[in-house]
Amino acid sequence: MSPADFDAWSQAELQRVETALDHHVCGDAPAGLGLAMRYGVLDGGKRLRPLLVLATAAAVQGHEGAALRAACAVELIHAYSLIHDDLPCMDNDVLRRGKPTVHVQFGEAQAMLAGDAMQALAFDVLTPDEHEADAPPAALQARLCRLLARASGVQGMAGGQAIDLASVGRPLDEPALQDMHRRKTGALLQASVLMGAVCGTVSPQAWQALADYGSAIGLAFQVVDDILDVTQASDVLGKTAGKDADHNKPTYVSLLGLAGARDRAASLHAQAQAALQRSALNDTALLAQLADRVVDRTS
Amino acid sequence: MSPADFDAWSQAELQRVETALDHHVCGDAPAGLGLAMRYGVLDGGKRLRPLLVLATAAAVQGHEGAALRAACAVELIHAYSLIHDDLPCMDNDVLRRGKPTVHVQFGEAQAMLAGDAMQALAFDVLTPDEHEADAPPAALQARLCRLLARASGVQGMAGGQAIDLASVGRPLDEPALQDMHRRKTGALLQASVLMGAVCGTVSPQAWQALADYGSAIGLAFQVVDDILDVTQASDVLGKTAGKDADHNKPTYVSLLGLAGARDRAASLHAQAQAALQRSALNDTALLAQLADRVVDRTS
């Protein structure tokens, strides 16, 4: 698959995701809550997680309605986590995706509620009434909820955040840093791949290979994030650059140096590609391209 | 059923719920997060929602493992909402269930994360691996997630909170006050009943009657809350009394007067009992007793 073919695929898919999110996140929720939610999730972000869901679902010929719902759900979880992360009691950040953060725009209380409501909405989107046209079968709905809930909670994202909170100003060795990132960002990225995979039927071997792929790019994503935080300006990133150093947070760059971090990203990229080979799935070209993009991105 | 029989039933059931919550909310979650979650949900509260789930499941001879998981899940959602409500950017409350609130004890960031993780855990608890001994069938898992997600989000609890936020210092008429409470507390109380109901098999007539019962006691609960806020001291309530008036929030007492609010609670209690009659279920004695307790409670 050429990069141009990938771009055409991803543009079409992102349009479908945007339309679906626009449908699910209603602006008429009470007292401005819907507006805060829409501000926090629409028209922004790289949408890496939805693309991982959809590329994996394509590789396993998965249920299309389920995959689109899973793509929206995982992005809702990601977007809610950013809103809560940016709050004054957490990272106290004012810039996200090139815009004022949700609490700057709507106030702290509304931002917290918007995040809370988006987490509930993620599970709502996964569990439509069975008579709805694109509704996934009930067993698939349950499996999608299971994967998303585990990746979002103490074993995953929320647990990683707690480690992150506790680590400010404290040196972490590499295993501890890796544990934090595997939970904080890796779990949801890996879950994106696995939610795509459960939309179809895969062998245990392919399932494990996809889990390995998701794990490798999940960690690669964070290593590259750490690199970009020191090499890029805020206007390129669309968020505040240099804040890890400002907050005295341990990063792959502070631990391995810039060259060491780049080597690590390359090694994780190679692991991800090897996992795709092991999956023995027919068409993993989209997933291979996504791994390239995770490592080669500039923002 | 005598009040003593009900007490014996509820004490045994609450012990089962407590043991299950103790199992699900692990203290070994990273960086103190598990401790904050346990502090926020264990050993406290009336557990009205779990009792509603379990009493309804008993009335429909529902799947026992599913009902216990649903009881835990709905309590996790309720407990997370209290933690977030008490934060400084919301109600800024320092006392809950007779103890310092979670953010007073663990800090704001950890309290927010604990709430976030508890919401994820609620859906995790509802979706165990299908090979686990007490796992509900997948179709039931999906239906439980659907009911809980809708009651927690913009149509329910989070939406009601947003209206509540926007209503401080602003007069609401009774339909607006009722809409707020139906979402903010009513939706989750009604969902507790319906989650119990889906654990078994019920006729459409019984389903509607149980929904009406849940709706009536959901609103009755709030009317009584408003009454207790002006008639009871903080040490009886285990939370700060008189705070609605302090925050200049509209309540049933401010709208109807104390006597009018008491009449309203009695009328809703009668509606709940009539709905149980309409359900034509064999044994609704536990639900009838629960309706009595909601209206007669002193804290």
PDB file of N, CA and C in Angstrom, chain B residues 219-275:
ATOM      1  N   LEU B 219     -37.972  10.128  42.499  1.00  0.00           N
ATOM      2  CA  LEU B 219     -38.334  11.510  42.803  1.00  0.00           C
ATOM      3  C   LEU B 219     -38.633  11.670  44.295  1.00  0.00           C
ATOM      4  N   ALA B 220     -39.319  10.671  44.880  1.00  0.00           N
ATOM      5  CA  ALA B 220     -39.607  10.730  46.314  1.00  0.00           C
ATOM      6  C   ALA B 220     -38.306  10.864  47.114  1.00  0.00           C
ATOM      7  N   PHE B 221     -37.292  10.115  46.689  1.00  0.00           N
ATOM      8  CA  PHE B 221     -36.003  10.172  47.381  1.00  0.00           C
ATOM      9  C   PHE B 221     -35.482  11.611  47.427  1.00  0.00           C
ATOM     10  N   GLN B 222     -35.597  12.316  46.319  1.00  0.00           N
ATOM     11  CA  GLN B 222     -35.063  13.680  46.265  1.00  0.00           C
ATOM     12  C   GLN B 222     -35.902  14.640  47.093  1.00  0.00           C
ATOM     13  N   VAL B 223     -37.236  14.466  47.040  1.00  0.00           N
ATOM     14  CA  VAL B 223     -38.107  15.326  47.845  1.00  0.00           C
ATOM     15  C   VAL B 223     -37.748  15.153  49.325  1.00  0.00           C
ATOM     16  N   VAL B 224     -37.561  13.904  49.753  1.00  0.00           N
ATOM     17  CA  VAL B 224     -37.200  13.647  51.152  1.00  0.00           C
ATOM     18  C   VAL B 224     -35.809  14.219  51.454  1.00  0.00           C
ATOM     19  N   ASP B 225     -34.887  14.118  50.501  1.00  0.00           N
ATOM     20  CA  ASP B 225     -33.560  14.716  50.686  1.00  0.00           C
ATOM     21  C   ASP B 225     -33.676  16.213  50.965  1.00  0.00           C
ATOM     22  N   ASP B 226     -34.528  16.868  50.206  1.00  0.00           N
ATOM     23  CA  ASP B 226     -34.720  18.311  50.386  1.00  0.00           C
ATOM     24  C   ASP B 226     -35.329  18.609  51.757  1.00  0.00           C
ATOM     25  N   ILE B 227     -36.260  17.752  52.190  1.00  0.00           N
ATOM     26  CA  ILE B 227     -36.864  17.940  53.514  1.00  0.00           C
ATOM     27  C   ILE B 227     -35.801  17.759  54.609  1.00  0.00           C
ATOM     28  N   LEU B 228     -35.032  16.669  54.496  1.00  0.00           N
ATOM     29  CA  LEU B 228     -34.022  16.389  55.527  1.00  0.00           C
ATOM     30  C   LEU B 228     -32.950  17.480  55.575  1.00  0.00           C
ATOM     31  N   ASP B 229     -32.668  18.082  54.417  1.00  0.00           N
ATOM     32  CA  ASP B 229     -31.635  19.123  54.385  1.00  0.00           C
ATOM     33  C   ASP B 229     -31.994  20.301  55.284  1.00  0.00           C
ATOM     34  N   VAL B 230     -33.305  20.550  55.479  1.00  0.00           N
ATOM     35  CA  VAL B 230     -33.701  21.669  56.350  1.00  0.00           C
ATOM     36  C   VAL B 230     -34.113  21.219  57.746  1.00  0.00           C
ATOM     37  N   THR B 231     -34.431  19.916  57.918  1.00  0.00           N
ATOM     38  CA  THR B 231     -34.948  19.496  59.230  1.00  0.00           C
ATOM     39  C   THR B 231     -33.929  18.740  60.077  1.00  0.00           C
ATOM     40  N   GLN B 232     -32.837  18.284  59.468  1.00  0.00           N
ATOM     41  CA  GLN B 232     -31.883  17.458  60.218  1.00  0.00           C
ATOM     42  C   GLN B 232     -30.540  18.169  60.391  1.00  0.00           C
ATOM     43  N   ALA B 233     -29.819  17.779  61.417  1.00  0.00           N
ATOM     44  CA  ALA B 233     -28.477  18.319  61.651  1.00  0.00           C
ATOM     45  C   ALA B 233     -27.451  17.496  60.870  1.00  0.00           C
ATOM     46  N   SER B 234     -26.299  18.103  60.630  1.00  0.00           N
ATOM     47  CA  SER B 234     -25.251  17.438  59.853  1.00  0.00           C
ATOM     48  C   SER B 234     -24.838  16.107  60.456  1.00  0.00           C
ATOM     49  N   ASP B 235     -24.811  16.033  61.802  1.00  0.00           N
ATOM     50  CA  ASP B 235     -24.309  14.794  62.405  1.00  0.00           C
ATOM     51  C   ASP B 235     -25.264  13.639  62.184  1.00  0.00           C
ATOM     52  N   VAL B 236     -26.566  13.935  62.008  1.00  0.00           N
ATOM     53  CA  VAL B 236     -27.530  12.871  61.683  1.00  0.00           C
ATOM     54  C   VAL B 236     -27.403  12.472  60.217  1.00  0.00           C
ATOM     55  N   LEU B 237     -27.248  13.475  59.344  1.00  0.00           N
ATOM     56  CA  LEU B 237     -27.177  13.192  57.908  1.00  0.00           C
ATOM     57  C   LEU B 237     -25.837  12.563  57.512  1.00  0.00           C
ATOM     58  N   GLY B 238     -24.788  12.865  58.252  1.00  0.00           N
ATOM     59  CA  GLY B 238     -23.449  12.414  57.846  1.00  0.00           C
ATOM     60  C   GLY B 238     -22.886  13.252  56.724  1.00  0.00           C
ATOM     61  N   LYS B 239     -23.585  14.318  56.367  1.00  0.00           N
ATOM     62  CA  LYS B 239     -23.071  15.276  55.379  1.00  0.00           C
ATOM     63  C   LYS B 239     -23.536  16.655  55.807  1.00  0.00           C
ATOM     64  N   THR B 240     -23.025  17.676  55.157  1.00  0.00           N
ATOM     65  CA  THR B 240     -23.334  19.033  55.560  1.00  0.00           C
ATOM     66  C   THR B 240     -24.821  19.337  55.338  1.00  0.00           C
ATOM     67  N   ALA B 241     -25.531  19.680  56.427  1.00  0.00           N
ATOM     68  CA  ALA B 241     -26.953  20.039  56.315  1.00  0.00           C
ATOM     69  C   ALA B 241     -27.096  21.504  55.942  1.00  0.00           C
ATOM     70  N   GLY B 242     -28.259  21.839  55.395  1.00  0.00           N
ATOM     71  CA  GLY B 242     -28.577  23.243  55.105  1.00  0.00           C
ATOM     72  C   GLY B 242     -27.814  23.819  53.942  1.00  0.00           C
ATOM     73  N   LYS B 243     -27.131  22.950  53.158  1.00  0.00           N
ATOM     74  CA  LYS B 243     -26.266  23.537  52.141  1.00  0.00           C
ATOM     75  C   LYS B 243     -27.041  23.994  50.909  1.00  0.00           C
ATOM     76  N   ASP B 244     -28.241  23.433  50.690  1.00  0.00           N
ATOM     77  CA  ASP B 244     -29.016  23.903  49.549  1.00  0.00           C
ATOM     78  C   ASP B 244     -29.372  25.377  49.722  1.00  0.00           C
ATOM     79  N   ALA B 245     -29.857  25.718  50.933  1.00  0.00           N
ATOM     80  CA  ALA B 245     -30.197  27.114  51.194  1.00  0.00           C
ATOM     81  C   ALA B 245     -28.937  27.984  51.136  1.00  0.00           C
ATOM     82  N   ASP B 246     -27.831  27.468  51.706  1.00  0.00           N
ATOM     83  CA  ASP B 246     -26.589  28.232  51.678  1.00  0.00           C
ATOM     84  C   ASP B 246     -26.161  28.531  50.245  1.00  0.00           C
ATOM     85  N   HIS B 247     -26.339  27.537  49.370  1.00  0.00           N
ATOM     86  CA  HIS B 247     -25.929  27.710  47.974  1.00  0.00           C
ATOM     87  C   HIS B 247     -27.032  28.372  47.139  1.00  0.00           C
ATOM     88  N   ASN B 248     -28.137  28.738  47.828  1.00  0.00           N
ATOM     89  CA  ASN B 248     -29.245  29.371  47.136  1.00  0.00           C
ATOM     90  C   ASN B 248     -29.766  28.496  45.988  1.00  0.00           C
ATOM     91  N   LYS B 249     -29.853  27.174  46.287  1.00  0.00           N
ATOM     92  CA  LYS B 249     -30.333  26.237  45.274  1.00  0.00           C
ATOM     93  C   LYS B 249     -31.832  26.028  45.415  1.00  0.00           C
ATOM     94  N   PRO B 250     -32.539  25.939  44.283  1.00  0.00           N
ATOM     95  CA  PRO B 250     -33.966  25.630  44.359  1.00  0.00           C
ATOM     96  C   PRO B 250     -34.169  24.213  44.886  1.00  0.00           C
ATOM     97  N   THR B 251     -35.178  24.022  45.750  1.00  0.00           N
ATOM     98  CA  THR B 251     -35.490  22.690  46.298  1.00  0.00           C
ATOM     99  C   THR B 251     -36.999  22.541  46.357  1.00  0.00           C
ATOM    100  N   TYR B 252     -37.470  21.315  46.645  1.00  0.00           N
ATOM    101  CA  TYR B 252     -38.907  21.116  46.805  1.00  0.00           C
ATOM    102  C   TYR B 252     -39.436  21.897  47.996  1.00  0.00           C
ATOM    103  N   VAL B 253     -38.608  22.051  49.011  1.00  0.00           N
ATOM    104  CA  VAL B 253     -39.064  22.814  50.183  1.00  0.00           C
ATOM    105  C   VAL B 253     -39.177  24.299  49.846  1.00  0.00           C
ATOM    106  N   SER B 254     -38.206  24.823  49.122  1.00  0.00           N
ATOM    107  CA  SER B 254     -38.288  26.253  48.782  1.00  0.00           C
ATOM    108  C   SER B 254     -39.459  26.500  47.824  1.00  0.00           C
ATOM    109  N   LEU B 255     -39.819  25.496  47.035  1.00  0.00           N
ATOM    110  CA  LEU B 255     -40.870  25.661  46.031  1.00  0.00           C
ATOM    111  C   LEU B 255     -42.259  25.398  46.617  1.00  0.00           C
ATOM    112  N   LEU B 256     -42.374  24.338  47.443  1.00  0.00           N
ATOM    113  CA  LEU B 256     -43.696  23.903  47.925  1.00  0.00           C
ATOM    114  C   LEU B 256     -43.906  24.175  49.406  1.00  0.00           C
ATOM    115  N   GLY B 257     -42.888  24.619  50.115  1.00  0.00           N
ATOM    116  CA  GLY B 257     -42.964  24.710  51.568  1.00  0.00           C
ATOM    117  C   GLY B 257     -42.769  23.325  52.174  1.00  0.00           C
ATOM    118  N   LEU B 258     -42.516  23.269  53.489  1.00  0.00           N
ATOM    119  CA  LEU B 258     -42.224  21.994  54.137  1.00  0.00           C
ATOM    120  C   LEU B 258     -43.430  21.055  54.095  1.00  0.00           C
ATOM    121  N   ALA B 259     -44.617  21.598  54.406  1.00  0.00           N
ATOM    122  CA  ALA B 259     -45.820  20.755  54.398  1.00  0.00           C
ATOM    123  C   ALA B 259     -46.119  20.265  52.979  1.00  0.00           C
ATOM    124  N   GLY B 260     -45.969  21.158  52.007  1.00  0.00           N
ATOM    125  CA  GLY B 260     -46.215  20.782  50.610  1.00  0.00           C
ATOM    126  C   GLY B 260     -45.249  19.704  50.146  1.00  0.00           C
ATOM    127  N   ALA B 261     -43.994  19.806  50.569  1.00  0.00           N
ATOM    128  CA  ALA B 261     -42.999  18.805  50.184  1.00  0.00           C
ATOM    129  C   ALA B 261     -43.339  17.458  50.810  1.00  0.00           C
ATOM    130  N   ARG B 262     -43.827  17.499  52.069  1.00  0.00           N
ATOM    131  CA  ARG B 262     -44.207  16.237  52.729  1.00  0.00           C
ATOM    132  C   ARG B 262     -45.392  15.587  52.012  1.00  0.00           C
ATOM    133  N   ASP B 263     -46.362  16.412  51.591  1.00  0.00           N
ATOM    134  CA  ASP B 263     -47.497  15.884  50.818  1.00  0.00           C
ATOM    135  C   ASP B 263     -47.001  15.245  49.524  1.00  0.00           C
ATOM    136  N   ARG B 264     -46.062  15.913  48.885  1.00  0.00           N
ATOM    137  CA  ARG B 264     -45.552  15.393  47.615  1.00  0.00           C
ATOM    138  C   ARG B 264     -44.867  14.050  47.808  1.00  0.00           C
ATOM    139  N   ALA B 265     -44.091  13.936  48.888  1.00  0.00           N
ATOM    140  CA  ALA B 265     -43.411  12.662  49.164  1.00  0.00           C
ATOM    141  C   ALA B 265     -44.440  11.553  49.386  1.00  0.00           C
ATOM    142  N   ALA B 266     -45.519  11.873  50.122  1.00  0.00           N
ATOM    143  CA  ALA B 266     -46.557  10.864  50.385  1.00  0.00           C
ATOM    144  C   ALA B 266     -47.246  10.444  49.091  1.00  0.00           C
ATOM    145  N   SER B 267     -47.488  11.408  48.231  1.00  0.00           N
ATOM    146  CA  SER B 267     -48.164  11.107  46.961  1.00  0.00           C
ATOM    147  C   SER B 267     -47.273  10.234  46.074  1.00  0.00           C
ATOM    148  N   LEU B 268     -45.983  10.515  46.032  1.00  0.00           N
ATOM    149  CA  LEU B 268     -45.066   9.698  45.235  1.00  0.00           C
ATOM    150  C   LEU B 268     -44.947   8.289  45.817  1.00  0.00           C
ATOM    151  N   HIS B 269     -44.979   8.198  47.132  1.00  0.00           N
ATOM    152  CA  HIS B 269     -44.954   6.893  47.796  1.00  0.00           C
ATOM    153  C   HIS B 269     -46.173   6.065  47.380  1.00  0.00           C
ATOM    154  N   ALA B 270     -47.342   6.711  47.344  1.00  0.00           N
ATOM    155  CA  ALA B 270     -48.562   6.013  46.922  1.00  0.00           C
ATOM    156  C   ALA B 270     -48.462   5.571  45.459  1.00  0.00           C
ATOM    157  N   GLN B 271     -47.878   6.428  44.622  1.00  0.00           N
ATOM    158  CA  GLN B 271     -47.695   6.057  43.206  1.00  0.00           C
ATOM    159  C   GLN B 271     -46.789   4.829  43.076  1.00  0.00           C
ATOM    160  N   ALA B 272     -45.734   4.789  43.890  1.00  0.00           N
ATOM    161  CA  ALA B 272     -44.812   3.652  43.832  1.00  0.00           C
ATOM    162  C   ALA B 272     -45.527   2.364  44.226  1.00  0.00           C
ATOM    163  N   GLN B 273     -46.327   2.418  45.275  1.00  0.00           N
ATOM    164  CA  GLN B 273     -47.044   1.219  45.734  1.00  0.00           C
ATOM    165  C   GLN B 273     -48.081   0.783  44.699  1.00  0.00           C
ATOM    166  N   ALA B 274     -48.750   1.752  44.071  1.00  0.00           N
ATOM    167  CA  ALA B 274     -49.734   1.414  43.034  1.00  0.00           C
ATOM    168  C   ALA B 274     -49.050   0.740  41.845  1.00  0.00           C
ATOM    169  N   ALA B 275     -47.862   1.210  41.524  1.00  0.00           N
ATOM    170  CA  ALA B 275     -47.136   0.611  40.393  1.00  0.00           C
ATOM    171  C   ALA B 275     -46.787  -0.845  40.691  1.00  0.00           C
TER     172      ALA B 275
END
